[in-house]
């Protein structure tokens, strides 16, 4: 972990309570920024307060393709995010995207087909043609970049380890040591994502895991 990752990790701690609407358009469009904390506030390089208003956008489901690419061009969706008053996307991903090369190197086309989503393939061809031949990890990165072009900040959000719907108590993704939730693989995945996006200016933080839960959770591990 380099200092910049640590700073981002520290930032994550405050993100959970920081997502709220902010009405000053000037401040809302805060891009390519390095954020840090000052007491309870998130601030930019000039020490000005930055309020994150994030919308959730899932990429953690079985195909590991950002949802909606068959509906609208990513650029249009990104502009819609801004038009609705958000300045940030909480973009979800499964750890497998960052640790399983035979998954992350599949193309969008291959992954959609493997899940029987022929209609979605046709729809992505119409709305986001260039995406079909990108690998899953490059497609994820392309979404991040397009958001950046539209001045939208991104929080990389680890939702699950094994791609799929989140969350139930017994899906094997809920707590450290669950069937698919190997803590070492998880840390490796977070680290790989941090490395992959270290130089991407609109990526301002990471949230480490969505909704820890399930029968294995216990106070000892929670507060370790
Ligand atoms: C990696 O991904 C491939 C392709 O989705 C899958 O078949 C395989 O089970 C995964 N490996 C692990 C260790 O999860």
PDB file of C-alpha atoms and ligand atoms in Angstrom:
ATOM      1  CA  UNK A   1       0.000   0.000   0.000  1.00  0.00           C
ATOM      2  CA  UNK A   2       1.498   3.334  -1.079  1.00  0.00           C
ATOM      3  CA  UNK A   3       0.595   6.545   0.687  1.00  0.00           C
ATOM      4  CA  UNK A   4      -1.875   7.483  -2.030  1.00  0.00           C
ATOM      5  CA  UNK A   5      -3.764   4.227  -1.575  1.00  0.00           C
ATOM      6  CA  UNK A   6      -3.792   4.795   2.157  1.00  0.00           C
ATOM      7  CA  UNK A   7      -5.154   8.263   1.630  1.00  0.00           C
ATOM      8  CA  UNK A   8      -7.885   6.815  -0.547  1.00  0.00           C
ATOM      9  CA  UNK A   9      -8.664   4.112   1.938  1.00  0.00           C
ATOM     10  CA  UNK A  10      -8.856   6.710   4.689  1.00  0.00           C
ATOM     11  CA  UNK A  11     -11.159   8.719   2.529  1.00  0.00           C
ATOM     12  CA  UNK A  12     -13.471   5.758   2.143  1.00  0.00           C
ATOM     13  CA  UNK A  13     -14.174   5.815   5.803  1.00  0.00           C
ATOM     14  CA  UNK A  14     -15.869   9.136   5.490  1.00  0.00           C
ATOM     15  CA  UNK A  15     -17.617   8.459   2.204  1.00  0.00           C
ATOM     16  CA  UNK A  16     -20.479   6.537   3.682  1.00  0.00           C
ATOM     17  CA  UNK A  17     -21.832   9.651   5.350  1.00  0.00           C
ATOM     18  CA  UNK A  18     -20.742  12.069   2.682  1.00  0.00           C
ATOM     19  CA  UNK A  19     -23.090  11.224  -0.180  1.00  0.00           C
ATOM     20  CA  UNK A  20     -25.661  13.932  -0.297  1.00  0.00           C
ATOM     21  CA  UNK A  21     -27.036  16.471  -2.694  1.00  0.00           C
ATOM     22  CA  UNK A  22     -25.175  19.675  -3.195  1.00  0.00           C
ATOM     23  CA  UNK A  23     -26.738  22.552  -4.987  1.00  0.00           C
ATOM     24  CA  UNK A  24     -23.814  24.713  -5.940  1.00  0.00           C
ATOM     25  CA  UNK A  25     -23.108  23.797  -9.508  1.00  0.00           C
ATOM     26  CA  UNK A  26     -19.603  25.230  -9.428  1.00  0.00           C
ATOM     27  CA  UNK A  27     -18.613  22.963  -6.632  1.00  0.00           C
ATOM     28  CA  UNK A  28     -20.524  20.026  -7.976  1.00  0.00           C
ATOM     29  CA  UNK A  29     -18.361  19.884 -11.081  1.00  0.00           C
ATOM     30  CA  UNK A  30     -15.150  19.183  -9.271  1.00  0.00           C
ATOM     31  CA  UNK A  31     -12.916  17.015 -11.392  1.00  0.00           C
ATOM     32  CA  UNK A  32      -9.491  15.540 -11.750  1.00  0.00           C
ATOM     33  CA  UNK A  33      -9.027  16.276  -8.123  1.00  0.00           C
ATOM     34  CA  UNK A  34      -6.971  14.735  -5.403  1.00  0.00           C
ATOM     35  CA  UNK A  35      -9.173  14.686  -2.374  1.00  0.00           C
ATOM     36  CA  UNK A  36      -8.112  14.460   1.197  1.00  0.00           C
ATOM     37  CA  UNK A  37      -9.724  14.923   4.550  1.00  0.00           C
ATOM     38  CA  UNK A  38      -9.567  17.872   6.860  1.00  0.00           C
ATOM     39  CA  UNK A  39     -11.142  16.977  10.158  1.00  0.00           C
ATOM     40  CA  UNK A  40     -14.612  15.769   9.215  1.00  0.00           C
ATOM     41  CA  UNK A  41     -14.584  17.318   5.733  1.00  0.00           C
ATOM     42  CA  UNK A  42     -13.493  16.107   2.319  1.00  0.00           C
ATOM     43  CA  UNK A  43     -11.450  18.824   0.636  1.00  0.00           C
ATOM     44  CA  UNK A  44      -9.727  19.384  -2.704  1.00  0.00           C
ATOM     45  CA  UNK A  45      -6.130  20.452  -3.273  1.00  0.00           C
ATOM     46  CA  UNK A  46      -7.007  24.064  -2.479  1.00  0.00           C
ATOM     47  CA  UNK A  47      -8.603  23.043   0.782  1.00  0.00           C
ATOM     48  CA  UNK A  48     -12.105  23.723  -0.523  1.00  0.00           C
ATOM     49  CA  UNK A  49     -14.812  21.445   0.672  1.00  0.00           C
ATOM     50  CA  UNK A  50     -16.053  18.834  -1.813  1.00  0.00           C
ATOM     51  CA  UNK A  51     -19.404  17.174  -1.290  1.00  0.00           C
ATOM     52  CA  UNK A  52     -19.903  13.870  -3.029  1.00  0.00           C
ATOM     53  CA  UNK A  53     -23.313  13.167  -4.505  1.00  0.00           C
ATOM     54  CA  UNK A  54     -22.926   9.643  -5.840  1.00  0.00           C
ATOM     55  CA  UNK A  55     -25.284   7.470  -7.832  1.00  0.00           C
ATOM     56  CA  UNK A  56     -24.844   3.703  -7.761  1.00  0.00           C
ATOM     57  CA  UNK A  57     -24.025   2.012 -11.067  1.00  0.00           C
ATOM     58  CA  UNK A  58     -23.612  -1.787 -10.976  1.00  0.00           C
ATOM     59  CA  UNK A  59     -20.928  -3.802 -12.760  1.00  0.00           C
ATOM     60  CA  UNK A  60     -20.849  -6.702 -10.337  1.00  0.00           C
ATOM     61  CA  UNK A  61     -23.530  -8.976 -11.783  1.00  0.00           C
ATOM     62  CA  UNK A  62     -22.758 -12.290 -13.513  1.00  0.00           C
ATOM     63  CA  UNK A  63     -21.593 -10.921 -16.872  1.00  0.00           C
ATOM     64  CA  UNK A  64     -19.397  -8.262 -15.154  1.00  0.00           C
ATOM     65  CA  UNK A  65     -20.545  -5.748 -17.751  1.00  0.00           C
ATOM     66  CA  UNK A  66     -21.723  -2.347 -16.540  1.00  0.00           C
ATOM     67  CA  UNK A  67     -25.515  -2.443 -16.551  1.00  0.00           C
ATOM     68  CA  UNK A  68     -27.377  -0.420 -19.144  1.00  0.00           C
ATOM     69  CA  UNK A  69     -24.838  -0.452 -21.966  1.00  0.00           C
ATOM     70  CA  UNK A  70     -27.560  -1.911 -24.148  1.00  0.00           C
ATOM     71  CA  UNK A  71     -29.880   0.986 -23.298  1.00  0.00           C
ATOM     72  CA  UNK A  72     -27.923   4.173 -23.912  1.00  0.00           C
ATOM     73  CA  UNK A  73     -24.412   5.212 -24.887  1.00  0.00           C
ATOM     74  CA  UNK A  74     -22.154   5.527 -21.845  1.00  0.00           C
ATOM     75  CA  UNK A  75     -21.647   9.177 -22.749  1.00  0.00           C
ATOM     76  CA  UNK A  76     -25.392   9.822 -22.639  1.00  0.00           C
ATOM     77  CA  UNK A  77     -25.746   8.014 -19.305  1.00  0.00           C
ATOM     78  CA  UNK A  78     -22.804   9.994 -17.919  1.00  0.00           C
ATOM     79  CA  UNK A  79     -24.370  13.287 -18.975  1.00  0.00           C
ATOM     80  CA  UNK A  80     -27.672  12.174 -17.461  1.00  0.00           C
ATOM     81  CA  UNK A  81     -25.909  11.532 -14.147  1.00  0.00           C
ATOM     82  CA  UNK A  82     -24.657  15.122 -14.199  1.00  0.00           C
ATOM     83  CA  UNK A  83     -28.025  16.503 -15.331  1.00  0.00           C
ATOM     84  CA  UNK A  84     -29.708  14.819 -12.376  1.00  0.00           C
ATOM     85  CA  UNK A  85     -27.440  16.668  -9.989  1.00  0.00           C
ATOM     86  CA  UNK A  86     -24.871  14.027  -9.139  1.00  0.00           C
ATOM     87  CA  UNK A  87     -21.136  14.592  -9.326  1.00  0.00           C
ATOM     88  CA  UNK A  88     -20.015  11.045  -8.641  1.00  0.00           C
ATOM     89  CA  UNK A  89     -20.705   7.402  -9.448  1.00  0.00           C
ATOM     90  CA  UNK A  90     -20.253   4.526  -7.060  1.00  0.00           C
ATOM     91  CA  UNK A  91     -19.224   1.965  -9.656  1.00  0.00           C
ATOM     92  CA  UNK A  92     -19.510  -1.571  -8.356  1.00  0.00           C
ATOM     93  CA  UNK A  93     -17.315  -4.532  -9.263  1.00  0.00           C
ATOM     94  CA  UNK A  94     -16.636  -8.091  -8.091  1.00  0.00           C
ATOM     95  CA  UNK A  95     -13.180  -8.963  -6.752  1.00  0.00           C
ATOM     96  CA  UNK A  96     -12.914 -11.596  -9.492  1.00  0.00           C
ATOM     97  CA  UNK A  97     -12.608  -8.800 -12.053  1.00  0.00           C
ATOM     98  CA  UNK A  98      -9.304  -7.854 -10.433  1.00  0.00           C
ATOM     99  CA  UNK A  99      -7.967 -11.290  -9.526  1.00  0.00           C
ATOM    100  CA  UNK A 100      -9.222 -13.759 -12.126  1.00  0.00           C
ATOM    101  CA  UNK A 101      -7.452 -13.213 -15.433  1.00  0.00           C
ATOM    102  CA  UNK A 102      -9.532 -15.771 -17.287  1.00  0.00           C
ATOM    103  CA  UNK A 103     -12.581 -13.707 -16.347  1.00  0.00           C
ATOM    104  CA  UNK A 104     -11.204 -10.197 -16.833  1.00  0.00           C
ATOM    105  CA  UNK A 105      -9.741 -11.079 -20.229  1.00  0.00           C
ATOM    106  CA  UNK A 106     -13.074 -12.210 -21.647  1.00  0.00           C
ATOM    107  CA  UNK A 107     -14.524  -9.720 -24.077  1.00  0.00           C
ATOM    108  CA  UNK A 108     -17.871  -8.114 -23.346  1.00  0.00           C
ATOM    109  CA  UNK A 109     -19.229 -10.057 -26.308  1.00  0.00           C
ATOM    110  CA  UNK A 110     -17.953 -13.381 -24.940  1.00  0.00           C
ATOM    111  CA  UNK A 111     -19.260 -12.728 -21.464  1.00  0.00           C
ATOM    112  CA  UNK A 112     -22.712 -11.622 -22.570  1.00  0.00           C
ATOM    113  CA  UNK A 113     -22.972 -14.629 -24.886  1.00  0.00           C
ATOM    114  CA  UNK A 114     -21.802 -16.984 -22.147  1.00  0.00           C
ATOM    115  CA  UNK A 115     -24.749 -15.787 -20.096  1.00  0.00           C
ATOM    116  CA  UNK A 116     -27.227 -16.223 -22.921  1.00  0.00           C
ATOM    117  CA  UNK A 117     -27.699 -12.479 -23.338  1.00  0.00           C
ATOM    118  CA  UNK A 118     -27.940 -12.369 -27.136  1.00  0.00           C
ATOM    119  CA  UNK A 119     -30.477  -9.538 -27.003  1.00  0.00           C
ATOM    120  CA  UNK A 120     -28.134  -7.466 -24.884  1.00  0.00           C
ATOM    121  CA  UNK A 121     -25.323  -8.101 -27.372  1.00  0.00           C
ATOM    122  CA  UNK A 122     -27.500  -6.703 -30.141  1.00  0.00           C
ATOM    123  CA  UNK A 123     -28.475  -3.747 -27.963  1.00  0.00           C
ATOM    124  CA  UNK A 124     -24.873  -2.957 -26.975  1.00  0.00           C
ATOM    125  CA  UNK A 125     -23.994  -3.113 -30.661  1.00  0.00           C
ATOM    126  CA  UNK A 126     -26.529  -0.340 -31.269  1.00  0.00           C
ATOM    127  CA  UNK A 127     -25.707   1.840 -28.265  1.00  0.00           C
ATOM    128  CA  UNK A 128     -22.072   1.179 -27.423  1.00  0.00           C
ATOM    129  CA  UNK A 129     -20.593  -0.573 -30.428  1.00  0.00           C
ATOM    130  CA  UNK A 130     -16.944  -0.247 -29.405  1.00  0.00           C
ATOM    131  CA  UNK A 131     -17.530  -2.034 -26.119  1.00  0.00           C
ATOM    132  CA  UNK A 132     -18.257  -5.496 -27.479  1.00  0.00           C
ATOM    133  CA  UNK A 133     -14.637  -6.229 -28.330  1.00  0.00           C
ATOM    134  CA  UNK A 134     -13.175  -4.772 -25.143  1.00  0.00           C
ATOM    135  CA  UNK A 135     -12.133  -7.112 -22.384  1.00  0.00           C
ATOM    136  CA  UNK A 136     -14.205  -6.888 -19.226  1.00  0.00           C
ATOM    137  CA  UNK A 137     -11.528  -4.965 -17.390  1.00  0.00           C
ATOM    138  CA  UNK A 138     -10.999  -2.571 -20.295  1.00  0.00           C
ATOM    139  CA  UNK A 139     -14.747  -2.044 -20.602  1.00  0.00           C
ATOM    140  CA  UNK A 140     -14.928  -1.186 -16.903  1.00  0.00           C
ATOM    141  CA  UNK A 141     -12.048   1.212 -17.389  1.00  0.00           C
ATOM    142  CA  UNK A 142     -13.766   2.730 -20.439  1.00  0.00           C
ATOM    143  CA  UNK A 143     -16.846   3.491 -18.337  1.00  0.00           C
ATOM    144  CA  UNK A 144     -14.635   5.175 -15.727  1.00  0.00           C
ATOM    145  CA  UNK A 145     -12.910   7.214 -18.447  1.00  0.00           C
ATOM    146  CA  UNK A 146     -16.174   8.302 -20.048  1.00  0.00           C
ATOM    147  CA  UNK A 147     -17.439   9.439 -16.670  1.00  0.00           C
ATOM    148  CA  UNK A 148     -14.198  11.374 -16.282  1.00  0.00           C
ATOM    149  CA  UNK A 149     -14.700  13.091 -19.629  1.00  0.00           C
ATOM    150  CA  UNK A 150     -18.002  14.275 -18.222  1.00  0.00           C
ATOM    151  CA  UNK A 151     -16.431  15.507 -14.981  1.00  0.00           C
ATOM    152  CA  UNK A 152     -17.946  12.745 -12.908  1.00  0.00           C
ATOM    153  CA  UNK A 153     -15.905  11.422 -10.010  1.00  0.00           C
ATOM    154  CA  UNK A 154     -15.816   7.670  -9.382  1.00  0.00           C
ATOM    155  CA  UNK A 155     -15.720   5.599  -6.224  1.00  0.00           C
ATOM    156  CA  UNK A 156     -14.607   2.037  -7.029  1.00  0.00           C
ATOM    157  CA  UNK A 157     -16.979  -0.074  -4.978  1.00  0.00           C
ATOM    158  CA  UNK A 158     -16.229  -3.691  -4.205  1.00  0.00           C
ATOM    159  CA  UNK A 159     -19.632  -5.285  -3.951  1.00  0.00           C
ATOM    160  CA  UNK A 160     -18.979  -9.046  -3.960  1.00  0.00           C
ATOM    161  CA  UNK A 161     -16.155 -11.483  -4.682  1.00  0.00           C
ATOM    162  CA  UNK A 162     -17.917 -13.850  -7.075  1.00  0.00           C
ATOM    163  CA  UNK A 163     -19.925 -11.966  -9.704  1.00  0.00           C
ATOM    164  CA  UNK A 164     -23.657 -12.033  -9.035  1.00  0.00           C
ATOM    165  CA  UNK A 165     -26.559 -10.371  -7.331  1.00  0.00           C
ATOM    166  CA  UNK A 166     -25.866  -8.917  -3.932  1.00  0.00           C
ATOM    167  CA  UNK A 167     -26.900  -9.479  -1.154  1.00  0.00           C
ATOM    168  CA  UNK A 168     -28.332 -12.404   0.697  1.00  0.00           C
ATOM    169  CA  UNK A 169     -27.150 -13.930   3.956  1.00  0.00           C
ATOM    170  CA  UNK A 170     -26.109 -17.189   2.342  1.00  0.00           C
ATOM    171  CA  UNK A 171     -24.638 -16.187  -1.024  1.00  0.00           C
ATOM    172  CA  UNK A 172     -21.087 -17.006   0.067  1.00  0.00           C
ATOM    173  CA  UNK A 173     -19.998 -13.380  -0.382  1.00  0.00           C
ATOM    174  CA  UNK A 174     -21.118 -11.943   2.923  1.00  0.00           C
ATOM    175  CA  UNK A 175     -18.322 -12.222   5.438  1.00  0.00           C
ATOM    176  CA  UNK A 176     -14.614 -12.976   5.713  1.00  0.00           C
ATOM    177  CA  UNK A 177     -14.143 -16.691   5.236  1.00  0.00           C
ATOM    178  CA  UNK A 178     -17.426 -17.336   3.441  1.00  0.00           C
ATOM    179  CA  UNK A 179     -17.313 -19.704   0.477  1.00  0.00           C
ATOM    180  CA  UNK A 180     -16.293 -17.051  -2.060  1.00  0.00           C
ATOM    181  CA  UNK A 181     -14.912 -14.449   0.333  1.00  0.00           C
ATOM    182  CA  UNK A 182     -11.257 -15.298   0.855  1.00  0.00           C
ATOM    183  CA  UNK A 183      -9.826 -12.297   2.745  1.00  0.00           C
ATOM    184  CA  UNK A 184      -6.387 -12.654   1.115  1.00  0.00           C
ATOM    185  CA  UNK A 185      -7.861 -12.699  -2.371  1.00  0.00           C
ATOM    186  CA  UNK A 186     -10.021  -9.739  -1.405  1.00  0.00           C
ATOM    187  CA  UNK A 187      -7.024  -7.659  -0.266  1.00  0.00           C
ATOM    188  CA  UNK A 188      -5.172  -8.657  -3.438  1.00  0.00           C
ATOM    189  CA  UNK A 189      -8.164  -7.579  -5.515  1.00  0.00           C
ATOM    190  CA  UNK A 190      -8.439  -4.208  -3.771  1.00  0.00           C
ATOM    191  CA  UNK A 191      -4.734  -3.691  -4.224  1.00  0.00           C
ATOM    192  CA  UNK A 192      -4.900  -4.606  -7.913  1.00  0.00           C
ATOM    193  CA  UNK A 193      -7.775  -2.177  -8.471  1.00  0.00           C
ATOM    194  CA  UNK A 194      -5.907   0.582  -6.634  1.00  0.00           C
ATOM    195  CA  UNK A 195      -2.860  -0.014  -8.839  1.00  0.00           C
ATOM    196  CA  UNK A 196      -4.916  -0.186 -12.004  1.00  0.00           C
ATOM    197  CA  UNK A 197      -6.644   3.137 -11.293  1.00  0.00           C
ATOM    198  CA  UNK A 198      -3.879   4.967  -9.440  1.00  0.00           C
ATOM    199  CA  UNK A 199      -3.318   7.377 -12.317  1.00  0.00           C
ATOM    200  CA  UNK A 200      -6.940   7.911 -13.273  1.00  0.00           C
ATOM    201  CA  UNK A 201      -7.749  11.408 -12.087  1.00  0.00           C
ATOM    202  CA  UNK A 202     -11.505  11.089 -11.657  1.00  0.00           C
ATOM    203  CA  UNK A 203     -11.207   8.014  -9.437  1.00  0.00           C
ATOM    204  CA  UNK A 204     -11.317   9.652  -6.025  1.00  0.00           C
ATOM    205  CA  UNK A 205     -11.814   6.739  -3.674  1.00  0.00           C
ATOM    206  CA  UNK A 206     -12.620   3.112  -3.047  1.00  0.00           C
ATOM    207  CA  UNK A 207     -15.253   1.558  -0.881  1.00  0.00           C
ATOM    208  CA  UNK A 208     -13.849  -1.652   0.439  1.00  0.00           C
ATOM    209  CA  UNK A 209     -16.828  -3.998   0.691  1.00  0.00           C
ATOM    210  CA  UNK A 210     -20.553  -3.741   0.453  1.00  0.00           C
ATOM    211  CA  UNK A 211     -22.704  -4.872   3.369  1.00  0.00           C
ATOM    212  CA  UNK A 212     -20.742  -7.367   5.437  1.00  0.00           C
ATOM    213  CA  UNK A 213     -23.333  -9.858   6.590  1.00  0.00           C
ATOM    214  CA  UNK A 214     -24.331 -13.464   7.116  1.00  0.00           C
ATOM    215  CA  UNK A 215     -24.127 -16.172   9.738  1.00  0.00           C
ATOM    216  CA  UNK A 216     -20.343 -15.995  10.071  1.00  0.00           C
ATOM    217  CA  UNK A 217     -20.230 -12.346  11.093  1.00  0.00           C
ATOM    218  CA  UNK A 218     -19.095 -11.770  14.660  1.00  0.00           C
ATOM    219  CA  UNK A 219     -17.923  -8.874  16.771  1.00  0.00           C
ATOM    220  CA  UNK A 220     -14.424 -10.259  17.150  1.00  0.00           C
ATOM    221  CA  UNK A 221     -13.747 -10.151  13.423  1.00  0.00           C
ATOM    222  CA  UNK A 222     -15.658  -6.887  12.968  1.00  0.00           C
ATOM    223  CA  UNK A 223     -13.486  -5.043  15.468  1.00  0.00           C
ATOM    224  CA  UNK A 224     -10.208  -6.808  14.941  1.00  0.00           C
TER     225      UNK A 224
HETATM  226  C1  LIG B   1     -12.361 -17.440 -13.053  1.00  0.00           C
HETATM  227  O1  LIG B   1     -13.256 -17.083 -14.070  1.00  0.00           O
HETATM  228  C2  LIG B   1     -13.639 -18.163 -14.905  1.00  0.00           C
HETATM  229  C3  LIG B   1     -14.457 -17.569 -16.033  1.00  0.00           C
HETATM  230  O2  LIG B   1     -15.608 -16.924 -15.535  1.00  0.00           O
HETATM  231  C4  LIG B   1     -14.388 -19.194 -14.081  1.00  0.00           C
HETATM  232  O3  LIG B   1     -14.766 -20.275 -14.899  1.00  0.00           O
HETATM  233  C5  LIG B   1     -13.500 -19.669 -12.939  1.00  0.00           C
HETATM  234  O4  LIG B   1     -14.219 -20.526 -12.092  1.00  0.00           O
HETATM  235  C6  LIG B   1     -12.987 -18.494 -12.142  1.00  0.00           C
HETATM  236  N1  LIG B   1     -11.986 -18.937 -11.176  1.00  0.00           N
HETATM  237  C7  LIG B   1     -12.111 -18.717  -9.868  1.00  0.00           C
HETATM  238  C8  LIG B   1     -10.984 -19.174  -9.001  1.00  0.00           C
HETATM  239  O5  LIG B   1     -13.080 -18.134  -9.380  1.00  0.00           O
END
